Short mmCIF file of C-alpha atoms in Angstrom, two decimals:
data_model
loop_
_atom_site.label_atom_id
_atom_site.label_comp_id
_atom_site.label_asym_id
_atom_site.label_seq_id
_atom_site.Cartn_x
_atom_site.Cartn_y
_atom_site.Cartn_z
CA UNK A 1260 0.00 0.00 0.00
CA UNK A 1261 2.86 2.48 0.48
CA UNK A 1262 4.08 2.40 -3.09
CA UNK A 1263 0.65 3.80 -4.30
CA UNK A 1264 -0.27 5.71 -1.08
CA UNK A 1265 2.97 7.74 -1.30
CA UNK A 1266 3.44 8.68 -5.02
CA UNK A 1267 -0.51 10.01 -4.47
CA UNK A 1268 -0.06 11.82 -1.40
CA UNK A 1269 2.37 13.90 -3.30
CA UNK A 1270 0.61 13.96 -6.74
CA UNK A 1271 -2.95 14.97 -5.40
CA UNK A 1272 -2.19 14.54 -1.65
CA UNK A 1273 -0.87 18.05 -1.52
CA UNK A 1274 2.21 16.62 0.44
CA UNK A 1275 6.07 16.83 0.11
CA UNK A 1276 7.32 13.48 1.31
CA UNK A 1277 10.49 14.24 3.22
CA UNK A 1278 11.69 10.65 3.72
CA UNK A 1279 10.93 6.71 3.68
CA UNK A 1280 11.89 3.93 6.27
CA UNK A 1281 11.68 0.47 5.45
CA UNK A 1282 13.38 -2.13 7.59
CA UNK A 1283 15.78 -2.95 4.63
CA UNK A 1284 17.31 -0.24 2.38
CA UNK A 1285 16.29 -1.79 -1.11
CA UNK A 1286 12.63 -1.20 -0.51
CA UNK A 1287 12.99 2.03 0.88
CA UNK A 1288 15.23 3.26 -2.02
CA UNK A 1289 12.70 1.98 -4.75
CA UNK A 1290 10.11 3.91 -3.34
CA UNK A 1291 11.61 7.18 -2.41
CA UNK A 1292 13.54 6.83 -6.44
CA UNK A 1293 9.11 7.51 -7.43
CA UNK A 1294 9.06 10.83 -5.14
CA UNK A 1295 10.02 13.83 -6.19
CA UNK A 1296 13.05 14.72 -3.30
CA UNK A 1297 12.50 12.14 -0.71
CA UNK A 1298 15.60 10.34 1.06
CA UNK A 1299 15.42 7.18 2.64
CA UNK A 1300 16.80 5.20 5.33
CA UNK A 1301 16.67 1.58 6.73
CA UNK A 1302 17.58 3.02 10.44
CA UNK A 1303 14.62 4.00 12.74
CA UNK A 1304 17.16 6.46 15.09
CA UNK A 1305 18.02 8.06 11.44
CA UNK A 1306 14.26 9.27 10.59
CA UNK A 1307 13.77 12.74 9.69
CA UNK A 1308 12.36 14.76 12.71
CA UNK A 1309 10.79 17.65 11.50
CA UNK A 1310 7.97 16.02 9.10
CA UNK A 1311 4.20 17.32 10.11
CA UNK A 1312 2.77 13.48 9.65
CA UNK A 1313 4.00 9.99 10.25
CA UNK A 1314 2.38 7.06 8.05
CA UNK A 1315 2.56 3.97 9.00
CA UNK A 1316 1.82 2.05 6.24
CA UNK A 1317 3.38 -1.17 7.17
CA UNK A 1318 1.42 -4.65 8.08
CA UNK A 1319 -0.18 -4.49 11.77
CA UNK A 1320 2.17 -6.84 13.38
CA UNK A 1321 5.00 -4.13 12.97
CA UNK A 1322 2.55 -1.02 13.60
CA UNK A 1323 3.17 -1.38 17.50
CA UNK A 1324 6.76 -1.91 17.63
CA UNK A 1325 7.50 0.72 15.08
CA UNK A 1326 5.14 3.22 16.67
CA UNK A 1327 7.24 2.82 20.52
CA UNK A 1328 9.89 3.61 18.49
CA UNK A 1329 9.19 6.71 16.53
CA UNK A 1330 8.13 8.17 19.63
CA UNK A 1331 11.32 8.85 21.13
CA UNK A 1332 12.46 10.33 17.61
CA UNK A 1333 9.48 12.39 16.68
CA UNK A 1334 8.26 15.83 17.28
CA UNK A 1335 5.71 16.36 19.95
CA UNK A 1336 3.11 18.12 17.93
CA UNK A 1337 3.62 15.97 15.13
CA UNK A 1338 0.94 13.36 13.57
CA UNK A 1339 1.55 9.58 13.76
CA UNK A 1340 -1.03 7.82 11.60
CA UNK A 1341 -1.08 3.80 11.19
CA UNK A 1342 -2.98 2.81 7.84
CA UNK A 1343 -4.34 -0.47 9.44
CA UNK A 1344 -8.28 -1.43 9.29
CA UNK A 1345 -8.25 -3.91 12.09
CA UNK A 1346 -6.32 -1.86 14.63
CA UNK A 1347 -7.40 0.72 16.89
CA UNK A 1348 -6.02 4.25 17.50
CA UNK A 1349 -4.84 3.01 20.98
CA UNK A 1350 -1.73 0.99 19.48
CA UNK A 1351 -0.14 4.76 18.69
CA UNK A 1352 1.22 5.80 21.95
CA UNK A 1353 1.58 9.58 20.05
CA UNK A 1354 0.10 12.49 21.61
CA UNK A 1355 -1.51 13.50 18.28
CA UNK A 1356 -2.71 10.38 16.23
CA UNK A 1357 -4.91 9.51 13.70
CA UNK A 1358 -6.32 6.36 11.61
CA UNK A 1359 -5.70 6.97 7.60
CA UNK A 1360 -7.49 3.45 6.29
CA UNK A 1361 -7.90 3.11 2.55
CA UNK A 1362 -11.10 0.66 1.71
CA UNK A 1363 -9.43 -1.62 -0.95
CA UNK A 1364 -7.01 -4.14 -1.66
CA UNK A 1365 -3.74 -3.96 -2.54
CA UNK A 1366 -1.55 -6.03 -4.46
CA UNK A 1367 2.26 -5.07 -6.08
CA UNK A 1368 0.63 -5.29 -9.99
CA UNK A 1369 -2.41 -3.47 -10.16
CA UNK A 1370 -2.10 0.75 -9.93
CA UNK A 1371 -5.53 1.51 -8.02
CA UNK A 1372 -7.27 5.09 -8.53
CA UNK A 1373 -7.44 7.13 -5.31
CA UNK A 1374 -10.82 9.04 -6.55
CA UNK A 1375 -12.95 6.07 -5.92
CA UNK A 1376 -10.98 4.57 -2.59
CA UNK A 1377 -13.19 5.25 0.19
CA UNK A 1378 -10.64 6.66 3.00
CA UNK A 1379 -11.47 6.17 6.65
CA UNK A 1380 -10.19 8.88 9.21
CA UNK A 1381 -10.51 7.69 12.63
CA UNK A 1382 -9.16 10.85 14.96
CA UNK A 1383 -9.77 11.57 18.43
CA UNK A 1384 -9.24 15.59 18.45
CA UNK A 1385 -10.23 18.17 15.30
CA UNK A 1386 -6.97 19.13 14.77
CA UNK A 1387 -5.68 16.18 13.56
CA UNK A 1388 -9.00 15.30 11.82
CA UNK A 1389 -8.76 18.27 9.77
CA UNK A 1390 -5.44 17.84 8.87
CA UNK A 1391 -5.95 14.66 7.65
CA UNK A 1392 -9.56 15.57 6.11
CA UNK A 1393 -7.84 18.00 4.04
CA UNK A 1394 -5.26 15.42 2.97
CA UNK A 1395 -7.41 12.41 2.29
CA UNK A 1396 -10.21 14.95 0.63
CA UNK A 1397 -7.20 15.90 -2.05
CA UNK A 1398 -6.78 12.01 -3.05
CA UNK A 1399 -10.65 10.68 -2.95
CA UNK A 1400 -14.27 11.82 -3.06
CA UNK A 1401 -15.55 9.58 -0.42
CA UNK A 1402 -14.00 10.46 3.09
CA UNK A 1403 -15.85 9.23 5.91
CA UNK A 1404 -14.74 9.98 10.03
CA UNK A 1405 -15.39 6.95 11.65
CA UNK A 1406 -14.88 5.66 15.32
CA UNK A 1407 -12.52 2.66 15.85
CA UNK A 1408 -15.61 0.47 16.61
CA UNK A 1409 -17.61 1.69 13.43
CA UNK A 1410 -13.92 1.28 11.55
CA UNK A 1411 -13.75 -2.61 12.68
CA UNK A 1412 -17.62 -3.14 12.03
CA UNK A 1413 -16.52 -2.01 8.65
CA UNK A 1414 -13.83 -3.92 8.53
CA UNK A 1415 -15.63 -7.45 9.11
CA UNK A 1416 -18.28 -6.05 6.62
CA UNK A 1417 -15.54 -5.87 4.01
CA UNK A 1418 -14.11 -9.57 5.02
CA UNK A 1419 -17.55 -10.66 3.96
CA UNK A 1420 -17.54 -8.39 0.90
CA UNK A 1421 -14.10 -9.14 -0.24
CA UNK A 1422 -12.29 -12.41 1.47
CA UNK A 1423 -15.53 -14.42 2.13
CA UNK A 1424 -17.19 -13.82 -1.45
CA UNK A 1425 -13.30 -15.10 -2.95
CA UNK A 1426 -13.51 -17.64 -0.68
CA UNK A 1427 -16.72 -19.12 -2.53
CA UNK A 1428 -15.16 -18.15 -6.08
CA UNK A 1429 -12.11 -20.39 -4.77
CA UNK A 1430 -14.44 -23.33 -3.96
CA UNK A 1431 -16.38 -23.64 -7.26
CA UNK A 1432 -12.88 -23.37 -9.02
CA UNK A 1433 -11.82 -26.26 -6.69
CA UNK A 1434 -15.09 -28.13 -7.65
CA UNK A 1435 -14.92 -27.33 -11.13
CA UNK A 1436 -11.13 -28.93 -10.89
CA UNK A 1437 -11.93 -32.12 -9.83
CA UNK A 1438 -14.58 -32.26 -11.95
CA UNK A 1439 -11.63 -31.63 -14.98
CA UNK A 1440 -13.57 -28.38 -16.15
CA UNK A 1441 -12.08 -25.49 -16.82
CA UNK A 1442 -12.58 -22.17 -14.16
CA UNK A 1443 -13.44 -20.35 -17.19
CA UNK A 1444 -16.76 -21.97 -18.19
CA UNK A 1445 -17.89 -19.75 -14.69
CA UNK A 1446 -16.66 -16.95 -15.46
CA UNK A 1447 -19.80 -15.13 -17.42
CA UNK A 1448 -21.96 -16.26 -14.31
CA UNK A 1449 -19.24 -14.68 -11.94
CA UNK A 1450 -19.09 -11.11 -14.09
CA UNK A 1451 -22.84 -11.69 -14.48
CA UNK A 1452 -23.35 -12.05 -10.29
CA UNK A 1453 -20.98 -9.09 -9.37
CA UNK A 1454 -22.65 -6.10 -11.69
CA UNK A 1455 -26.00 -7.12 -10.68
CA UNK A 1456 -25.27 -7.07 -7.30
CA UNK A 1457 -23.39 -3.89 -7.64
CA UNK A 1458 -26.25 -2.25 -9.91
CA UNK A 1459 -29.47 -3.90 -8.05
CA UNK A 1460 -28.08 -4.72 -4.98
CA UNK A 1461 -27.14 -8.17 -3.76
CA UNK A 1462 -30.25 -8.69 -1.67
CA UNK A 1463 -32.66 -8.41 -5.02
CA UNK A 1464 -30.50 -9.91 -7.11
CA UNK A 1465 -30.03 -13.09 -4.74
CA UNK A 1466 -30.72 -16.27 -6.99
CA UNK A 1467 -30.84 -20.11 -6.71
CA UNK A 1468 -32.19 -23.34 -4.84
CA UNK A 1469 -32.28 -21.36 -1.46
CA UNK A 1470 -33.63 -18.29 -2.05
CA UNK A 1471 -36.54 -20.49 -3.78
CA UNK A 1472 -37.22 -22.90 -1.13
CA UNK A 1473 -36.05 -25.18 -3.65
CA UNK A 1474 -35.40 -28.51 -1.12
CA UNK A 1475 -35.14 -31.12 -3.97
CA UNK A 1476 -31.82 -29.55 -5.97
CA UNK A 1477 -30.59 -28.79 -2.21
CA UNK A 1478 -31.06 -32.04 -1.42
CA UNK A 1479 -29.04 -33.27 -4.57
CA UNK A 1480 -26.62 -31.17 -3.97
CA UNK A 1481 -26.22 -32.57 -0.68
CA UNK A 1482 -26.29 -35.86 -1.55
CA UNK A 1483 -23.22 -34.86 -4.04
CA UNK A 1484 -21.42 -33.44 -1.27
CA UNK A 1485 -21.35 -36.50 0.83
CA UNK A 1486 -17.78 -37.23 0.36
CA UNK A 1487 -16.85 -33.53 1.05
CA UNK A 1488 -18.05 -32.83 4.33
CA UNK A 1489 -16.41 -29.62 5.04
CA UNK A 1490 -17.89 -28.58 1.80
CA UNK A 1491 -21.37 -30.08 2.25
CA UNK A 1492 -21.17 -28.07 6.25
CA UNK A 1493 -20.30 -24.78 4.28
CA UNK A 1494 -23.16 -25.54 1.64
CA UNK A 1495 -25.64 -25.97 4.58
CA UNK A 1496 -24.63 -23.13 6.66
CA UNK A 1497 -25.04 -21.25 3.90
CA UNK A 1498 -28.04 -22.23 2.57
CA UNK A 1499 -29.46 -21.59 6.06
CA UNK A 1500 -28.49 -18.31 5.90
CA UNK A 1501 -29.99 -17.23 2.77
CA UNK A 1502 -33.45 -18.74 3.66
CA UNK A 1503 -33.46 -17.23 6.78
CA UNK A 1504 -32.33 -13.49 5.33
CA UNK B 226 -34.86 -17.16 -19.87
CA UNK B 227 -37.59 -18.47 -22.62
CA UNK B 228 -38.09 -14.75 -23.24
CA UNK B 229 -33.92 -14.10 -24.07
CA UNK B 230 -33.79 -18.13 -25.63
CA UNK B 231 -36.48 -17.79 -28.43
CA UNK B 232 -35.47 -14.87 -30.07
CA UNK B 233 -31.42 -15.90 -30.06
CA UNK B 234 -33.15 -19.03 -31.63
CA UNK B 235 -33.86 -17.29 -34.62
CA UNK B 236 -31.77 -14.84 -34.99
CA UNK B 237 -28.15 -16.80 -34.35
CA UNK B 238 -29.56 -20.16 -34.04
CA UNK B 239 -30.91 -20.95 -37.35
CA UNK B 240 -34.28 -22.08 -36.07
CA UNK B 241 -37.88 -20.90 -37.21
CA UNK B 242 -39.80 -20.97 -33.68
CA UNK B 243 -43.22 -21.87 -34.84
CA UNK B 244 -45.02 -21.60 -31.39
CA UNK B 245 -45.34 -20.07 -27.98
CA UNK B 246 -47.28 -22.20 -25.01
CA UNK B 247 -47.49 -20.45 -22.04
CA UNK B 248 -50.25 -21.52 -19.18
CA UNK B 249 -51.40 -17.55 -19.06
CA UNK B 250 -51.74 -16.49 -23.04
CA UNK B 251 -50.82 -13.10 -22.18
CA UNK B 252 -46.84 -13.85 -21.78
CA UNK B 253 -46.88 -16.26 -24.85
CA UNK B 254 -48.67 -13.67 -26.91
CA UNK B 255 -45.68 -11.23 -25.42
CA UNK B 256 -43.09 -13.44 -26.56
CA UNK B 257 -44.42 -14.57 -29.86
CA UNK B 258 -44.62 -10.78 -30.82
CA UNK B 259 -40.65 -10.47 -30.71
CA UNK B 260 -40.72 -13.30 -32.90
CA UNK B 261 -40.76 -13.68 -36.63
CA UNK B 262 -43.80 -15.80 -37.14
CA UNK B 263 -44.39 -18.02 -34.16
CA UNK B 264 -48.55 -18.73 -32.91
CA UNK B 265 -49.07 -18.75 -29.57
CA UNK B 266 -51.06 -20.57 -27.15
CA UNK B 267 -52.13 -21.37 -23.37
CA UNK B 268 -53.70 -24.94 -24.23
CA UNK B 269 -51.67 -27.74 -24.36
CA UNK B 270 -53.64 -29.82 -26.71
CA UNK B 271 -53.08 -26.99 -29.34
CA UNK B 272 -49.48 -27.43 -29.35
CA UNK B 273 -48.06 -27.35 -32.45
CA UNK B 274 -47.72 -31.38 -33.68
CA UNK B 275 -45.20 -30.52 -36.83
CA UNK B 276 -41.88 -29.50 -34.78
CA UNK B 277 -38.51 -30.84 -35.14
CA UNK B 278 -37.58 -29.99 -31.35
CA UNK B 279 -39.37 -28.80 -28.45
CA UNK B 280 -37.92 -26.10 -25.81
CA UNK B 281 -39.42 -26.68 -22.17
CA UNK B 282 -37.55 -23.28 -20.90
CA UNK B 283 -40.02 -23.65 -17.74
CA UNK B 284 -39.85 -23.83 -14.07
CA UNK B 285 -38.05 -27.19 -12.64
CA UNK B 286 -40.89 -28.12 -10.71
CA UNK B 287 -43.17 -27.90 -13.93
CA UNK B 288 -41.25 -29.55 -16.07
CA UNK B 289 -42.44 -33.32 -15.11
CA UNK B 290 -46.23 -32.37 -15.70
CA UNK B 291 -45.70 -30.87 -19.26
CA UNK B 292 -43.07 -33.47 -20.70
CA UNK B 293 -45.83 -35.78 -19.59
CA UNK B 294 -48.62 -34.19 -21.39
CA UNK B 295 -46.42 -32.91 -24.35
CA UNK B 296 -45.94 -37.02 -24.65
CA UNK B 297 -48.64 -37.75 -26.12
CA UNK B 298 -49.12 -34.43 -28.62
CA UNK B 299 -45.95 -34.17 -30.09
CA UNK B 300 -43.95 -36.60 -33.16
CA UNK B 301 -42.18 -39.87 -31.51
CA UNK B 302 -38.77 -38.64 -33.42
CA UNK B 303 -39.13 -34.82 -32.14
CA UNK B 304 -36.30 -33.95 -29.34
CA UNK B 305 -37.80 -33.03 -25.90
CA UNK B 306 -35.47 -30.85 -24.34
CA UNK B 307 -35.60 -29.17 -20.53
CA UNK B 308 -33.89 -26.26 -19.64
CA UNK B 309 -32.75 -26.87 -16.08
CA UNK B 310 -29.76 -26.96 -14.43
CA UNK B 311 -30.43 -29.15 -11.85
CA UNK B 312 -32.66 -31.54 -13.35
CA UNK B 313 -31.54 -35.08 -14.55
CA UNK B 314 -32.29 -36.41 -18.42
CA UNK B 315 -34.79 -39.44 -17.11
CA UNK B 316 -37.45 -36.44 -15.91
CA UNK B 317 -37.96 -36.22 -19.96
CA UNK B 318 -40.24 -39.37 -21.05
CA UNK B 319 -39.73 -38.66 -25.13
CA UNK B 320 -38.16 -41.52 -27.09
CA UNK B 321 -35.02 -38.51 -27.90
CA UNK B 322 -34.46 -36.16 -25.07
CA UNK B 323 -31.68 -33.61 -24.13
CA UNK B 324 -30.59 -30.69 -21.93
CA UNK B 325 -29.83 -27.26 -23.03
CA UNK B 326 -28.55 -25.37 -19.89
CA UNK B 327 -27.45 -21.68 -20.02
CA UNK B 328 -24.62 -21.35 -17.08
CA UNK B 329 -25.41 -17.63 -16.32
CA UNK B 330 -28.39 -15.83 -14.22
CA UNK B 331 -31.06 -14.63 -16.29
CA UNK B 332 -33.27 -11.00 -15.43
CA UNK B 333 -36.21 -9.91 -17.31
CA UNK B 334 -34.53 -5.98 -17.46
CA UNK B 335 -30.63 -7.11 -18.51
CA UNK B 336 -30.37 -8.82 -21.92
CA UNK B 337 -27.25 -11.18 -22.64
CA UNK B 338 -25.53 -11.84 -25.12
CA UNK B 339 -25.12 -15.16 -26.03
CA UNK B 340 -21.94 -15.77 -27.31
CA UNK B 341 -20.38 -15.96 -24.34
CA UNK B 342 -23.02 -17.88 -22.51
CA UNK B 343 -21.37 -21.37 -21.87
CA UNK B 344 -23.98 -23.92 -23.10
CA UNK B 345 -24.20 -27.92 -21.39
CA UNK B 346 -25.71 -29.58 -23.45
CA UNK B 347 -26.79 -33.54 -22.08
CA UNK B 348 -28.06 -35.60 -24.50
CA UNK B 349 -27.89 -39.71 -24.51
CA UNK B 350 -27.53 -40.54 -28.16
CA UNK B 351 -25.37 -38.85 -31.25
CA UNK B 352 -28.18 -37.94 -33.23
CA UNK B 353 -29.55 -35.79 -30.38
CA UNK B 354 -26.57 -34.09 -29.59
CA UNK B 355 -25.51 -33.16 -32.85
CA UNK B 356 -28.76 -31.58 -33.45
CA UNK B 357 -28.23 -29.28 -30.32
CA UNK B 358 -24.76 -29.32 -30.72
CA UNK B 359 -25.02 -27.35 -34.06
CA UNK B 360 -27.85 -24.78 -32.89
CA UNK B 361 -25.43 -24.16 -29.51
CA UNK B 362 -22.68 -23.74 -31.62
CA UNK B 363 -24.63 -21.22 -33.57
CA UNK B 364 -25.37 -19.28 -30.50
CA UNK B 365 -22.38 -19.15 -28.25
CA UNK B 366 -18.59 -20.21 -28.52
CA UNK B 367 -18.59 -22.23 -25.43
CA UNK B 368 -20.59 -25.37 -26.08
CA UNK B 369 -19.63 -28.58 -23.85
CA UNK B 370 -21.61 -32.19 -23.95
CA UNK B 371 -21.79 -33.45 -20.60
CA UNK B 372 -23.39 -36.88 -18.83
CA UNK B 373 -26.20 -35.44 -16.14
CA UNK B 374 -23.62 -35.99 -12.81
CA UNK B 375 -20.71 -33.88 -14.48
CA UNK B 376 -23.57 -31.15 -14.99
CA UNK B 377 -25.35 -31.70 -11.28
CA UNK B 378 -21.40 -30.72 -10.07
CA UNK B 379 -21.36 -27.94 -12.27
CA UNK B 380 -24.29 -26.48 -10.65
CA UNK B 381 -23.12 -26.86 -7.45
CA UNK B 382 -20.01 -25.14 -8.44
CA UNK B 383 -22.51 -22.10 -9.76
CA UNK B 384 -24.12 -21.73 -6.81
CA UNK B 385 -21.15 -21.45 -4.95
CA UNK B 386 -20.16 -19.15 -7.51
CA UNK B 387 -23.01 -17.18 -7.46
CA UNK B 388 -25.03 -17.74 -5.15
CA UNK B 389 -22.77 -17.83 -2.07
CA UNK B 390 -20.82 -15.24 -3.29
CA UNK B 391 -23.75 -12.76 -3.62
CA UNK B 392 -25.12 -13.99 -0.52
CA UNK B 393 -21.85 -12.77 0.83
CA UNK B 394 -22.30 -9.29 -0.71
CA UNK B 395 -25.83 -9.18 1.15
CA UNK B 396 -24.49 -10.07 4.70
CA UNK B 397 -21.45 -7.34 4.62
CA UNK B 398 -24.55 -4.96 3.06
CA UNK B 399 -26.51 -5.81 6.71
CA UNK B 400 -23.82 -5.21 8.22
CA UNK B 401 -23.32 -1.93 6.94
CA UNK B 402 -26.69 -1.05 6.95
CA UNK B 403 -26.80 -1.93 10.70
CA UNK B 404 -24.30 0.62 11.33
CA UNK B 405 -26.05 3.57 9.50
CA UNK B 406 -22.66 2.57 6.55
CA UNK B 407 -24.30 3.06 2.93
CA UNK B 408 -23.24 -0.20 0.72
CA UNK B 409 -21.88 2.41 -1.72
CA UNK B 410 -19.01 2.30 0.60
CA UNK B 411 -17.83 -1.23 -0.13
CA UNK B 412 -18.41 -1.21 -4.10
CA UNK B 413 -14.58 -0.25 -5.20
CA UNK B 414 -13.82 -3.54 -2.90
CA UNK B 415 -15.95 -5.41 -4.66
CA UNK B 416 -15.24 -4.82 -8.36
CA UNK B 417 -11.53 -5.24 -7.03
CA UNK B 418 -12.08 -8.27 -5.85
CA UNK B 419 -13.75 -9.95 -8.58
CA UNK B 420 -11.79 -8.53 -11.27
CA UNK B 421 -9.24 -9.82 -9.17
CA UNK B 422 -10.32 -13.04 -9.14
CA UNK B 423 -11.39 -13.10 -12.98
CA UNK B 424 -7.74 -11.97 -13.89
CA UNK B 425 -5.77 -13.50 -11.79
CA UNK B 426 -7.65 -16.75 -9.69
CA UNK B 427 -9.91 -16.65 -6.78
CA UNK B 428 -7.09 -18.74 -5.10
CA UNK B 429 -3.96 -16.46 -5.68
CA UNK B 430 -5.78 -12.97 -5.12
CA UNK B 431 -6.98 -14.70 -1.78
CA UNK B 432 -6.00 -11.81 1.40
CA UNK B 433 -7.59 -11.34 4.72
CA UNK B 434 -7.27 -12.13 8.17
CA UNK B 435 -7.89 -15.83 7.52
CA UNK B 436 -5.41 -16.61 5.14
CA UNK B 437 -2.97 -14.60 6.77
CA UNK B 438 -3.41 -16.34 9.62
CA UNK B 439 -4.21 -13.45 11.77
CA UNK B 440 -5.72 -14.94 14.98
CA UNK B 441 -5.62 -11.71 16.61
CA UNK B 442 -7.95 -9.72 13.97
CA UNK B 443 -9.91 -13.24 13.78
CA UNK B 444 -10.65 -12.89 17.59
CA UNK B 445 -11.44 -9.17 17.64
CA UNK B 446 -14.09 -9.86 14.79
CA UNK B 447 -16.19 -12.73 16.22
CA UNK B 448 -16.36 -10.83 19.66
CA UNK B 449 -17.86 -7.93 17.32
CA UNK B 450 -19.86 -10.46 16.22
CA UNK B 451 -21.21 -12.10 19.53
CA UNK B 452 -24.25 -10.71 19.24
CA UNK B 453 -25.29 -11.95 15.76
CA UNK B 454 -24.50 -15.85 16.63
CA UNK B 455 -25.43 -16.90 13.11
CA UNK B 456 -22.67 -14.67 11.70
CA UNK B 457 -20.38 -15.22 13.84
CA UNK B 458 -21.13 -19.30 13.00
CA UNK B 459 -20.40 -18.20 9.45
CA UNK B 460 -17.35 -16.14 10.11
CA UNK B 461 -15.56 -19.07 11.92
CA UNK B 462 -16.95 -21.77 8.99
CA UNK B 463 -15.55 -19.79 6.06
CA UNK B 464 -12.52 -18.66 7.98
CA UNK B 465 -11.86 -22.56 9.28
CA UNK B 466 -12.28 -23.55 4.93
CA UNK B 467 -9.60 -20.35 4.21
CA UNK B 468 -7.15 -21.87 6.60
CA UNK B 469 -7.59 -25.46 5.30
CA UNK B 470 -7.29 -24.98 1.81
#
């Protein structure tokens, strides 16, 4: 996330970023070579102490550790933000600190557009909310101040909407497999699913055996699953689910 | 899907649809207007007794009831064919019988096109199949013969597909709604993640807390969830088939 959320805080962002740490040079020199004047360094007592803002944009695991540390190094009135959806402000031990969460998925290949990235603020005083407001309101036109609880109710919405949905995409590939046919023959179905329930809504546009009270195929189905019990659970739970919505 | 079939019939398929039955004339009158010159009817004993092949594009559960009385109307060499994708070949009593199945979700208001519609076509003997074989082939580029258990797997791979995945959509939309969070809010996610999937392969664009193994995020989510014991149930299910696959 730091590659793209860097390059656009200073492209739209309205930023100048001064520096980048990474725990090994080679990382931190790639990125900073895509900034217009920033230095880097792979030495936490060498970061630059006179920047406004502190991103953390580095997995969740490190966000604590990193955080202790910066605070001997940092200015007082400066901003340390962590970019993590799952944790809460509470992990910063900063006296000004904020939540800058980006609602998407990132992966090393794919350039994603900052316009349509909904960005969640989470910050306890107005200061640092506007601060940040201004910031994120540069890079995207959805910007939404959230508390850390409505952040990880999001959050667990999105695991549905994202990890959970992939989850069932990776089990009819695995079925299809076995079966020797190719992921592709459900791939019309799949675009088919996703921009109805993006246009309509997933709750109208809900189709098959469960949704019609349709106990016969989910019977068969069942019966089909027999030697797959972790699958046939999943297909019950499921099912269960969608009747009872 | 009769009312998307019967027109792509003639106009890609190379068939002349002679006749519309519908049990309420009003819909068959519909349908046979956006045809070239095809009668309709609501009685069954006026079905047309001169057809080559006969299109039961009908509701699984009626399907048994009109085979049976089409039995006795139409020619012993006409092909009987059912629409369903869940249905088995021996629900058909005519001497030549086969299954046309469209794998995508069909919605009076969207129109699709056909050529990339995969089409499973069942059918027991050559002469049968090479009769649908060369009006599928006519309509879409992705025609595949299959025996009735390859295509009962299929659909269960389709409803996980689409389905589950949807169903997905609608439970992170709940929860979102539950929270005063429009849906809007998760819709970047979710054209990431399925063009992710579509590109790439539901299995290598996998991320989340599951298949990073993140117990702690894991934990914090199903204590969010403790008072919604169903979802939680689900949570731990899909995140249990993330982990062990």
């Amino acid at each position: 996330m730091a590659n793209q959320l860097m390059p656009a805080l200073e492209e739209d962002g309205g930023c100048e970023v001064v520096q980048i740490y990474n725990r090994s040079s080679g990382p931190a020199e790639l990125l900073s070579k895509k900034l217009h004047k920033a230095s880097f360094t792979s030495t936490i007592s060498e970061i630059d102490k006179d920047a406004d803002i502190y991103f953390l944009a580095i997995s969740d695991d490190a966000i604590p550790f990193v955080a202790d540390q910066l605070m001997s190094t940092i200015p007082l009135d400066a901003i340390g933000v962590h970019c993590s959806g799952s944790l809460d402000l509470n992990v910063l031990p900063f006296e000004r600190k904020a939540g800058f969460y980006p609602l998407q998925s990132f992966s090393p290949n794919h350039e994603v557009s900052w316009r349509w990235i909904p960005l969640i603020i989470t910050a306890p005083d107005e200061d640092t909310w506007l601060a940040l407001d201004e910031i994120a309101g540069r890079l995207s036109s959805s910007v939404y101040r959230m508390t850390d609880e409505q952040k990880s109710v999001l959050h667990i919405a999105a695991v549905f909407a994202n990890n959970f949905s992939n989850h069932m995409l990776t089990l009819a590939e695995s079925i299809c497999t076995e079966q020797n046919l190719p992921f592709e023959i459900l791939k019309p179905l799949i675009l088919e699913t996703f921009s109805k329930a993006i246009v309509s809504g997933p709750r109208e546009s809900q189709t098959g055996p469960a949704v019609r009270g349709d106990q016969k195929t989910i019977e068969k189905h069942l019966k089909l699953l027999e030697e797959r019990p972790q699958l046939a659970n999943i297909y019950k739970v499921i099912t269960k689910s969608i009747i009872e919505n």
